[in-house]
PDB file of C-alpha atoms in Angstrom:
ATOM      1  CA  MET A   3       3.757 -34.040 -32.568  1.00 57.00           C
ATOM      2  CA  SER A   4       1.431 -31.623 -34.318  1.00 64.00           C
ATOM      3  CA  GLU A   5       1.840 -28.103 -34.115  1.00 71.00           C
ATOM      4  CA  ASN A   6      -1.720 -27.741 -32.988  1.00 92.00           C
ATOM      5  CA  LEU A   7      -0.766 -29.984 -29.882  1.00 95.00           C
ATOM      6  CA  SER A   8       1.180 -29.570 -26.719  1.00 96.00           C
ATOM      7  CA  LYS A   9       2.518 -32.241 -24.167  1.00 96.00           C
ATOM      8  CA  ASP A  10       1.782 -30.943 -20.955  1.00 97.00           C
ATOM      9  CA  ALA A  11       2.869 -32.434 -17.381  1.00 97.00           C
ATOM     10  CA  PHE A  12       0.324 -33.534 -14.756  1.00 97.00           C
ATOM     11  CA  LEU A  13       1.192 -34.902 -11.226  1.00 97.00           C
ATOM     12  CA  GLY A  14       4.677 -33.357 -11.150  1.00 95.00           C
ATOM     13  CA  GLY A  15       5.400 -35.348 -14.349  1.00 96.00           C
ATOM     14  CA  LYS A  16       4.281 -38.744 -13.620  1.00 96.00           C
ATOM     15  CA  LEU A  17       1.746 -38.169 -16.117  1.00 98.00           C
ATOM     16  CA  HIS A  18       1.961 -36.391 -19.695  1.00 98.00           C
ATOM     17  CA  LEU A  19      -1.167 -35.398 -21.617  1.00 98.00           C
ATOM     18  CA  LEU A  20      -1.387 -34.594 -25.463  1.00 97.00           C
ATOM     19  CA  GLN A  21      -3.761 -31.849 -25.574  1.00 97.00           C
ATOM     20  CA  PRO A  22      -4.912 -29.093 -28.256  1.00 95.00           C
ATOM     21  CA  LYS A  23      -2.848 -25.727 -28.009  1.00 93.00           C
ATOM     22  CA  SER A  24      -6.262 -24.132 -28.464  1.00 89.00           C
ATOM     23  CA  GLY A  25      -9.920 -24.835 -27.466  1.00 86.00           C
ATOM     24  CA  TYR A  26     -10.691 -26.722 -24.240  1.00 89.00           C
ATOM     25  CA  ARG A  27      -7.554 -27.718 -22.040  1.00 94.00           C
ATOM     26  CA  ALA A  28      -7.727 -30.179 -18.610  1.00 95.00           C
ATOM     27  CA  GLY A  29      -7.038 -27.773 -15.861  1.00 93.00           C
ATOM     28  CA  VAL A  30      -6.847 -28.851 -11.910  1.00 96.00           C
ATOM     29  CA  ASP A  31     -10.569 -29.847 -11.715  1.00 97.00           C
ATOM     30  CA  PRO A  32     -10.205 -33.193 -13.276  1.00 98.00           C
ATOM     31  CA  VAL A  33      -6.856 -33.816 -11.014  1.00 98.00           C
ATOM     32  CA  LEU A  34      -8.618 -32.930  -7.811  1.00 98.00           C
ATOM     33  CA  LEU A  35     -11.569 -34.963  -8.973  1.00 98.00           C
ATOM     34  CA  ALA A  36      -9.370 -38.160  -9.539  1.00 98.00           C
ATOM     35  CA  ALA A  37      -7.724 -37.436  -6.301  1.00 98.00           C
ATOM     36  CA  THR A  38     -10.679 -38.014  -4.190  1.00 98.00           C
ATOM     37  CA  VAL A  39     -11.712 -41.314  -5.581  1.00 98.00           C
ATOM     38  CA  ASP A  40     -11.061 -44.249  -3.274  1.00 97.00           C
ATOM     39  CA  ALA A  41     -10.047 -46.974  -5.839  1.00 98.00           C
ATOM     40  CA  ARG A  42      -8.149 -50.122  -5.207  1.00 98.00           C
ATOM     41  CA  ALA A  43      -6.433 -52.483  -7.907  1.00 98.00           C
ATOM     42  CA  GLY A  44      -8.773 -54.438  -9.950  1.00 98.00           C
ATOM     43  CA  ASP A  45     -11.542 -51.718  -9.684  1.00 98.00           C
ATOM     44  CA  ARG A  46     -13.649 -50.822 -12.900  1.00 98.00           C
ATOM     45  CA  VAL A  47     -13.578 -47.059 -13.309  1.00 98.00           C
ATOM     46  CA  LEU A  48     -15.890 -45.214 -16.037  1.00 98.00           C
ATOM     47  CA  ASP A  49     -15.043 -41.656 -17.066  1.00 98.00           C
ATOM     48  CA  LEU A  50     -17.944 -40.084 -18.400  1.00 98.00           C
ATOM     49  CA  GLY A  51     -17.085 -36.938 -20.796  1.00 97.00           C
ATOM     50  CA  CYS A  52     -13.132 -37.987 -20.317  1.00 98.00           C
ATOM     51  CA  GLY A  53     -11.931 -35.317 -22.538  1.00 97.00           C
ATOM     52  CA  VAL A  54      -8.053 -36.293 -23.148  1.00 98.00           C
ATOM     53  CA  GLY A  55      -8.188 -38.652 -20.371  1.00 98.00           C
ATOM     54  CA  ALA A  56      -7.283 -36.140 -17.302  1.00 98.00           C
ATOM     55  CA  ALA A  57      -9.517 -37.860 -14.774  1.00 98.00           C
ATOM     56  CA  ALA A  58      -9.199 -41.265 -15.388  1.00 98.00           C
ATOM     57  CA  LEU A  59      -5.599 -41.387 -16.064  1.00 98.00           C
ATOM     58  CA  CYS A  60      -4.275 -39.455 -12.997  1.00 98.00           C
ATOM     59  CA  LEU A  61      -6.357 -41.864 -10.923  1.00 98.00           C
ATOM     60  CA  GLY A  62      -4.620 -44.537 -12.722  1.00 98.00           C
ATOM     61  CA  ALA A  63      -1.138 -43.252 -12.035  1.00 98.00           C
ATOM     62  CA  ARG A  64      -1.908 -42.956  -8.183  1.00 98.00           C
ATOM     63  CA  VAL A  65      -3.850 -46.796  -8.132  1.00 98.00           C
ATOM     64  CA  PRO A  66      -1.767 -49.111 -10.386  1.00 97.00           C
ATOM     65  CA  GLY A  67      -4.054 -52.091 -11.750  1.00 98.00           C
ATOM     66  CA  LEU A  68      -7.527 -50.504 -12.468  1.00 98.00           C
ATOM     67  CA  VAL A  69      -9.635 -51.190 -15.270  1.00 98.00           C
ATOM     68  CA  LEU A  70     -10.216 -47.713 -17.003  1.00 98.00           C
ATOM     69  CA  THR A  71     -12.879 -47.043 -19.518  1.00 98.00           C
ATOM     70  CA  GLY A  72     -13.404 -43.357 -20.756  1.00 98.00           C
ATOM     71  CA  VAL A  73     -16.639 -41.965 -23.172  1.00 98.00           C
ATOM     72  CA  GLU A  74     -15.937 -38.856 -24.861  1.00 98.00           C
ATOM     73  CA  ARG A  75     -18.531 -37.282 -27.791  1.00 96.00           C
ATOM     74  CA  GLN A  76     -15.867 -35.186 -29.616  1.00 95.00           C
ATOM     75  CA  PRO A  77     -13.711 -37.709 -31.878  1.00 96.00           C
ATOM     76  CA  VAL A  78     -10.356 -35.171 -31.784  1.00 95.00           C
ATOM     77  CA  TYR A  79     -10.602 -35.664 -27.706  1.00 97.00           C
ATOM     78  CA  ALA A  80     -11.230 -39.164 -27.728  1.00 98.00           C
ATOM     79  CA  ASP A  81      -8.584 -40.061 -29.892  1.00 97.00           C
ATOM     80  CA  LEU A  82      -6.079 -37.878 -27.824  1.00 97.00           C
ATOM     81  CA  ALA A  83      -7.345 -39.655 -24.854  1.00 98.00           C
ATOM     82  CA  ARG A  84      -6.380 -42.931 -26.411  1.00 98.00           C
ATOM     83  CA  ARG A  85      -3.038 -41.657 -27.345  1.00 98.00           C
ATOM     84  CA  ASN A  86      -2.749 -40.663 -23.443  1.00 98.00           C
ATOM     85  CA  GLY A  87      -3.475 -43.914 -22.084  1.00 98.00           C
ATOM     86  CA  GLY A  88      -2.365 -46.378 -24.767  1.00 96.00           C
ATOM     87  CA  ALA A  89      -3.879 -50.087 -24.172  1.00 95.00           C
ATOM     88  CA  ALA A  90      -4.586 -49.258 -20.530  1.00 95.00           C
ATOM     89  CA  PHE A  91      -7.434 -46.928 -21.388  1.00 98.00           C
ATOM     90  CA  GLU A  92     -10.352 -48.426 -23.352  1.00 98.00           C
ATOM     91  CA  VAL A  93     -12.157 -44.909 -25.007  1.00 98.00           C
ATOM     92  CA  VAL A  94     -15.596 -45.106 -26.489  1.00 98.00           C
ATOM     93  CA  THR A  95     -16.462 -42.145 -29.002  1.00 98.00           C
ATOM     94  CA  ALA A  96     -19.948 -41.862 -27.832  1.00 97.00           C
ATOM     95  CA  ASP A  97     -22.323 -39.293 -26.189  1.00 96.00           C
ATOM     96  CA  ILE A  98     -23.202 -40.310 -22.338  1.00 96.00           C
ATOM     97  CA  ALA A  99     -26.802 -39.855 -23.378  1.00 92.00           C
ATOM     98  CA  ASP A 100     -26.532 -42.688 -25.882  1.00 94.00           C
ATOM     99  CA  LEU A 101     -24.074 -45.173 -24.884  1.00 97.00           C
ATOM    100  CA  PRO A 102     -23.296 -48.111 -27.110  1.00 97.00           C
ATOM    101  CA  LEU A 103     -24.691 -51.478 -25.930  1.00 98.00           C
ATOM    102  CA  HIS A 104     -21.459 -53.050 -24.708  1.00 97.00           C
ATOM    103  CA  ILE A 105     -21.071 -50.247 -22.194  1.00 98.00           C
ATOM    104  CA  ARG A 106     -24.743 -50.406 -21.067  1.00 97.00           C
ATOM    105  CA  GLU A 107     -24.265 -54.013 -20.491  1.00 97.00           C
ATOM    106  CA  ARG A 108     -21.289 -53.516 -17.947  1.00 98.00           C
ATOM    107  CA  GLN A 109     -20.878 -52.125 -14.374  1.00 98.00           C
ATOM    108  CA  PHE A 110     -18.329 -50.089 -12.833  1.00 98.00           C
ATOM    109  CA  ASP A 111     -17.201 -49.882  -9.161  1.00 98.00           C
ATOM    110  CA  HIS A 112     -16.708 -45.893  -9.588  1.00 98.00           C
ATOM    111  CA  VAL A 113     -17.773 -43.479 -12.160  1.00 98.00           C
ATOM    112  CA  LEU A 114     -16.259 -40.114 -12.608  1.00 98.00           C
ATOM    113  CA  ALA A 115     -17.734 -37.029 -14.298  1.00 98.00           C
ATOM    114  CA  ASN A 116     -16.760 -33.285 -14.931  1.00 97.00           C
ATOM    115  CA  PRO A 117     -19.751 -32.058 -16.907  1.00 96.00           C
ATOM    116  CA  PRO A 118     -19.979 -29.178 -18.764  1.00 93.00           C
ATOM    117  CA  TYR A 119     -20.449 -26.144 -15.769  1.00 89.00           C
ATOM    118  CA  TYR A 120     -22.613 -23.494 -17.741  1.00 67.00           C
ATOM    119  CA  LYS A 121     -26.339 -23.497 -18.737  1.00 69.00           C
ATOM    120  CA  ARG A 122     -26.625 -21.434 -22.012  1.00 45.00           C
ATOM    121  CA  SER A 123     -29.702 -19.697 -21.131  1.00 58.00           C
ATOM    122  CA  ASP A 124     -28.078 -17.742 -18.637  1.00 61.00           C
ATOM    123  CA  SER A 125     -24.218 -17.427 -19.840  1.00 47.00           C
ATOM    124  CA  ARG A 126     -22.525 -16.561 -23.425  1.00 57.00           C
ATOM    125  CA  ALA A 127     -21.052 -19.670 -25.440  1.00 48.00           C
ATOM    126  CA  ALA A 128     -17.561 -19.958 -25.951  1.00 45.00           C
ATOM    127  CA  ARG A 129     -16.388 -19.183 -29.840  1.00 51.00           C
ATOM    128  CA  ASP A 130     -14.298 -22.328 -30.085  1.00 50.00           C
ATOM    129  CA  LEU A 131     -16.350 -25.109 -30.681  1.00 51.00           C
ATOM    130  CA  THR A 132     -14.589 -27.826 -29.100  1.00 55.00           C
ATOM    131  CA  ARG A 133     -14.314 -25.441 -25.856  1.00 48.00           C
ATOM    132  CA  GLU A 134     -18.106 -24.586 -26.048  1.00 44.00           C
ATOM    133  CA  ALA A 135     -18.647 -28.602 -26.311  1.00 49.00           C
ATOM    134  CA  ALA A 136     -16.803 -28.882 -23.016  1.00 48.00           C
ATOM    135  CA  LEU A 137     -18.024 -26.075 -21.109  1.00 50.00           C
ATOM    136  CA  GLY A 138     -21.701 -25.423 -22.275  1.00 55.00           C
ATOM    137  CA  GLU A 139     -24.174 -27.599 -21.148  1.00 55.00           C
ATOM    138  CA  GLU A 140     -26.250 -29.409 -24.036  1.00 81.00           C
ATOM    139  CA  THR A 141     -27.165 -32.777 -22.241  1.00 90.00           C
ATOM    140  CA  PRO A 142     -28.872 -31.858 -18.987  1.00 94.00           C
ATOM    141  CA  LEU A 143     -27.110 -32.536 -15.882  1.00 96.00           C
ATOM    142  CA  ALA A 144     -29.683 -35.012 -14.548  1.00 95.00           C
ATOM    143  CA  ASP A 145     -29.002 -37.253 -17.571  1.00 96.00           C
ATOM    144  CA  TRP A 146     -25.326 -37.423 -16.485  1.00 97.00           C
ATOM    145  CA  ILE A 147     -26.338 -38.363 -12.807  1.00 98.00           C
ATOM    146  CA  LYS A 148     -28.914 -40.770 -14.267  1.00 97.00           C
ATOM    147  CA  THR A 149     -26.264 -42.442 -16.321  1.00 98.00           C
ATOM    148  CA  ALA A 150     -23.677 -42.283 -13.785  1.00 98.00           C
ATOM    149  CA  ALA A 151     -25.906 -44.304 -11.525  1.00 98.00           C
ATOM    150  CA  LYS A 152     -27.343 -46.684 -14.178  1.00 98.00           C
ATOM    151  CA  ARG A 153     -23.450 -47.867 -14.752  1.00 98.00           C
ATOM    152  CA  LEU A 154     -22.916 -47.967 -11.024  1.00 98.00           C
ATOM    153  CA  ALA A 155     -22.291 -51.512  -9.466  1.00 98.00           C
ATOM    154  CA  PRO A 156     -23.884 -52.164  -6.158  1.00 98.00           C
ATOM    155  CA  LYS A 157     -22.298 -50.119  -3.546  1.00 98.00           C
ATOM    156  CA  GLY A 158     -20.191 -48.454  -6.247  1.00 98.00           C
ATOM    157  CA  HIS A 159     -19.647 -44.531  -6.269  1.00 98.00           C
ATOM    158  CA  ALA A 160     -20.292 -41.790  -8.402  1.00 98.00           C
ATOM    159  CA  HIS A 161     -17.906 -38.702  -8.333  1.00 98.00           C
ATOM    160  CA  PHE A 162     -18.960 -35.529  -9.727  1.00 98.00           C
ATOM    161  CA  ILE A 163     -17.147 -32.019  -9.939  1.00 98.00           C
ATOM    162  CA  HIS A 164     -19.236 -28.983 -10.608  1.00 98.00           C
ATOM    163  CA  ARG A 165     -19.878 -25.596  -9.958  1.00 97.00           C
ATOM    164  CA  VAL A 166     -21.311 -24.711  -6.431  1.00 97.00           C
ATOM    165  CA  GLU A 167     -24.689 -23.034  -7.903  1.00 96.00           C
ATOM    166  CA  ARG A 168     -25.540 -26.316  -9.307  1.00 96.00           C
ATOM    167  CA  LEU A 169     -25.291 -28.072  -6.202  1.00 97.00           C
ATOM    168  CA  PRO A 170     -28.988 -28.052  -5.189  1.00 97.00           C
ATOM    169  CA  GLU A 171     -29.821 -29.769  -8.699  1.00 97.00           C
ATOM    170  CA  ILE A 172     -27.065 -32.561  -8.164  1.00 97.00           C
ATOM    171  CA  LEU A 173     -28.211 -33.106  -4.724  1.00 98.00           C
ATOM    172  CA  THR A 174     -31.957 -33.220  -6.063  1.00 98.00           C
ATOM    173  CA  GLU A 175     -30.835 -35.441  -8.576  1.00 97.00           C
ATOM    174  CA  MET A 176     -28.604 -37.711  -6.758  1.00 98.00           C
ATOM    175  CA  GLY A 177     -31.076 -37.946  -3.816  1.00 97.00           C
ATOM    176  CA  LYS A 178     -33.378 -40.088  -6.720  1.00 97.00           C
ATOM    177  CA  ARG A 179     -31.057 -42.565  -7.119  1.00 97.00           C
ATOM    178  CA  LEU A 180     -28.096 -42.716  -4.829  1.00 98.00           C
ATOM    179  CA  GLY A 181     -27.288 -42.779  -0.985  1.00 98.00           C
ATOM    180  CA  SER A 182     -24.373 -41.527   1.546  1.00 98.00           C
ATOM    181  CA  ILE A 183     -24.013 -38.563  -0.621  1.00 98.00           C
ATOM    182  CA  GLU A 184     -21.148 -36.271   0.321  1.00 98.00           C
ATOM    183  CA  VAL A 185     -20.069 -32.875  -0.612  1.00 98.00           C
ATOM    184  CA  LEU A 186     -16.593 -31.353  -0.354  1.00 98.00           C
ATOM    185  CA  PRO A 187     -16.911 -27.534  -1.137  1.00 98.00           C
ATOM    186  CA  LEU A 188     -13.812 -25.945  -2.749  1.00 98.00           C
ATOM    187  CA  SER A 189     -12.718 -22.501  -1.925  1.00 97.00           C
ATOM    188  CA  PRO A 190     -10.129 -20.517  -3.704  1.00 96.00           C
ATOM    189  CA  ARG A 191      -8.933 -18.885  -0.614  1.00 95.00           C
ATOM    190  CA  ALA A 192      -9.496 -18.462   3.263  1.00 93.00           C
ATOM    191  CA  GLY A 193     -12.615 -16.548   3.816  1.00 92.00           C
ATOM    192  CA  ARG A 194     -13.927 -16.823   0.181  1.00 95.00           C
ATOM    193  CA  MET A 195     -16.956 -18.649  -0.847  1.00 96.00           C
ATOM    194  CA  PRO A 196     -16.847 -22.037  -2.533  1.00 97.00           C
ATOM    195  CA  GLU A 197     -17.090 -21.769  -6.423  1.00 97.00           C
ATOM    196  CA  LEU A 198     -16.609 -25.852  -6.765  1.00 98.00           C
ATOM    197  CA  VAL A 199     -17.744 -28.667  -5.131  1.00 98.00           C
ATOM    198  CA  ILE A 200     -16.949 -32.277  -5.338  1.00 98.00           C
ATOM    199  CA  VAL A 201     -19.844 -34.622  -4.878  1.00 98.00           C
ATOM    200  CA  ARG A 202     -19.939 -38.336  -4.191  1.00 98.00           C
ATOM    201  CA  GLY A 203     -22.699 -40.660  -3.821  1.00 98.00           C
ATOM    202  CA  ARG A 204     -23.084 -44.527  -3.559  1.00 98.00           C
ATOM    203  CA  LYS A 205     -25.653 -46.983  -5.217  1.00 98.00           C
ATOM    204  CA  ASN A 206     -27.494 -48.429  -2.650  1.00 97.00           C
ATOM    205  CA  GLY A 207     -25.856 -46.184   0.020  1.00 97.00           C
ATOM    206  CA  ARG A 208     -27.658 -45.586   3.475  1.00 96.00           C
ATOM    207  CA  GLY A 209     -25.475 -43.452   4.963  1.00 97.00           C
ATOM    208  CA  ALA A 210     -26.454 -39.926   6.294  1.00 97.00           C
ATOM    209  CA  PHE A 211     -25.635 -36.950   4.207  1.00 98.00           C
ATOM    210  CA  LYS A 212     -22.452 -35.058   4.943  1.00 98.00           C
ATOM    211  CA  LEU A 213     -21.234 -31.851   4.142  1.00 98.00           C
ATOM    212  CA  HIS A 214     -17.534 -31.349   4.797  1.00 98.00           C
ATOM    213  CA  ALA A 215     -15.689 -28.295   5.927  1.00 97.00           C
ATOM    214  CA  PRO A 216     -14.541 -26.536   2.691  1.00 97.00           C
ATOM    215  CA  LEU A 217     -10.991 -27.327   1.049  1.00 97.00           C
ATOM    216  CA  VAL A 218      -9.244 -23.993   0.753  1.00 97.00           C
ATOM    217  CA  LEU A 219      -7.049 -24.286  -2.534  1.00 97.00           C
ATOM    218  CA  HIS A 220      -4.375 -21.391  -2.186  1.00 95.00           C
ATOM    219  CA  GLU A 221      -2.307 -19.766   0.786  1.00 92.00           C
ATOM    220  CA  GLY A 222      -3.094 -16.254   1.570  1.00 75.00           C
ATOM    221  CA  GLN A 223      -5.873 -13.987   1.209  1.00 68.00           C
ATOM    222  CA  ARG A 224      -5.319 -12.552  -2.216  1.00 65.00           C
ATOM    223  CA  HIS A 225      -2.774 -13.583  -5.119  1.00 60.00           C
ATOM    224  CA  GLU A 226       0.191 -11.584  -4.460  1.00 56.00           C
ATOM    225  CA  LYS A 227       2.873 -12.910  -6.698  1.00 58.00           C
ATOM    226  CA  ASP A 228       3.596 -15.093  -9.848  1.00 51.00           C
ATOM    227  CA  GLY A 229       3.540 -18.942  -9.232  1.00 56.00           C
ATOM    228  CA  ASP A 230       1.425 -21.085  -7.778  1.00 75.00           C
ATOM    229  CA  SER A 231       0.287 -20.481  -4.233  1.00 90.00           C
ATOM    230  CA  TYR A 232      -1.422 -24.090  -3.513  1.00 95.00           C
ATOM    231  CA  VAL A 233      -1.868 -25.099   0.355  1.00 96.00           C
ATOM    232  CA  PRO A 234       0.417 -28.059   1.056  1.00 96.00           C
ATOM    233  CA  VAL A 235      -2.420 -30.579   0.822  1.00 97.00           C
ATOM    234  CA  VAL A 236      -3.377 -29.343  -2.848  1.00 97.00           C
ATOM    235  CA  LYS A 237       0.375 -29.010  -3.976  1.00 96.00           C
ATOM    236  CA  ALA A 238       0.957 -32.787  -2.722  1.00 97.00           C
ATOM    237  CA  VAL A 239      -2.220 -33.621  -5.205  1.00 98.00           C
ATOM    238  CA  LEU A 240      -1.371 -31.699  -8.211  1.00 97.00           C
ATOM    239  CA  ARG A 241       2.873 -32.412  -7.753  1.00 96.00           C
ATOM    240  CA  ASP A 242       2.856 -35.518  -6.210  1.00 96.00           C
ATOM    241  CA  GLY A 243      -0.282 -37.569  -6.931  1.00 96.00           C
ATOM    242  CA  ALA A 244      -1.458 -37.764  -3.533  1.00 98.00           C
ATOM    243  CA  ALA A 245      -4.840 -38.970  -2.756  1.00 98.00           C
ATOM    244  CA  LEU A 246      -7.425 -36.203  -1.454  1.00 97.00           C
ATOM    245  CA  THR A 247      -9.475 -37.646   1.470  1.00 91.00           C
ATOM    246  CA  PHE A 248     -12.749 -36.751   2.192  1.00 84.00           C
TER     247      PHE A 248
END
């Protein structure tokens, strides 16, 4: 293994991912996103901006028999995703705004996305270029949603995780193309404002909008000791690869 890479355990060791030691590294966000996807064996899954493959491969570890495809524009991360997933994970090096024809000709039952969180018009860019590419928005969020909706099969679901302050934009853009939209806020602790949201929409969906009660991630009112303090349902996702129903 290269001295610039680490091999990190996810899902309590059920999955191991090669990642750069510096630059952008997958955390809990794609793991939580994958846990909310109600997929079944045989479903076709597209992970937009897949990075090293964390979301798609966490989903694949929980639900065997999926047809997994990832799109990643940074060649170094796309290569790591291929190494992490092997033959079970098709990874295409491309920008989500310029997908190759063989992807544009296909439809998927689920599209996952953990887009860059920050508009650089009102935040500072990261010094590391790979980290900045993962965190700083270049392709507008509206284009991520448009691409996800286009690639969905009828009745297929799009699944996004993002910062809560981008929720109005997500709802506006999803509302143009998807229905049966549901939002799960993620709060760091009880009594704290949500910082992230997981948003799901269905192609041709007709269900009413649903705003779910926030999922509290950590026990207690504040961080008081070393080690994780995740609530049992979140610990089951992160350590055991459990599903997260909403």
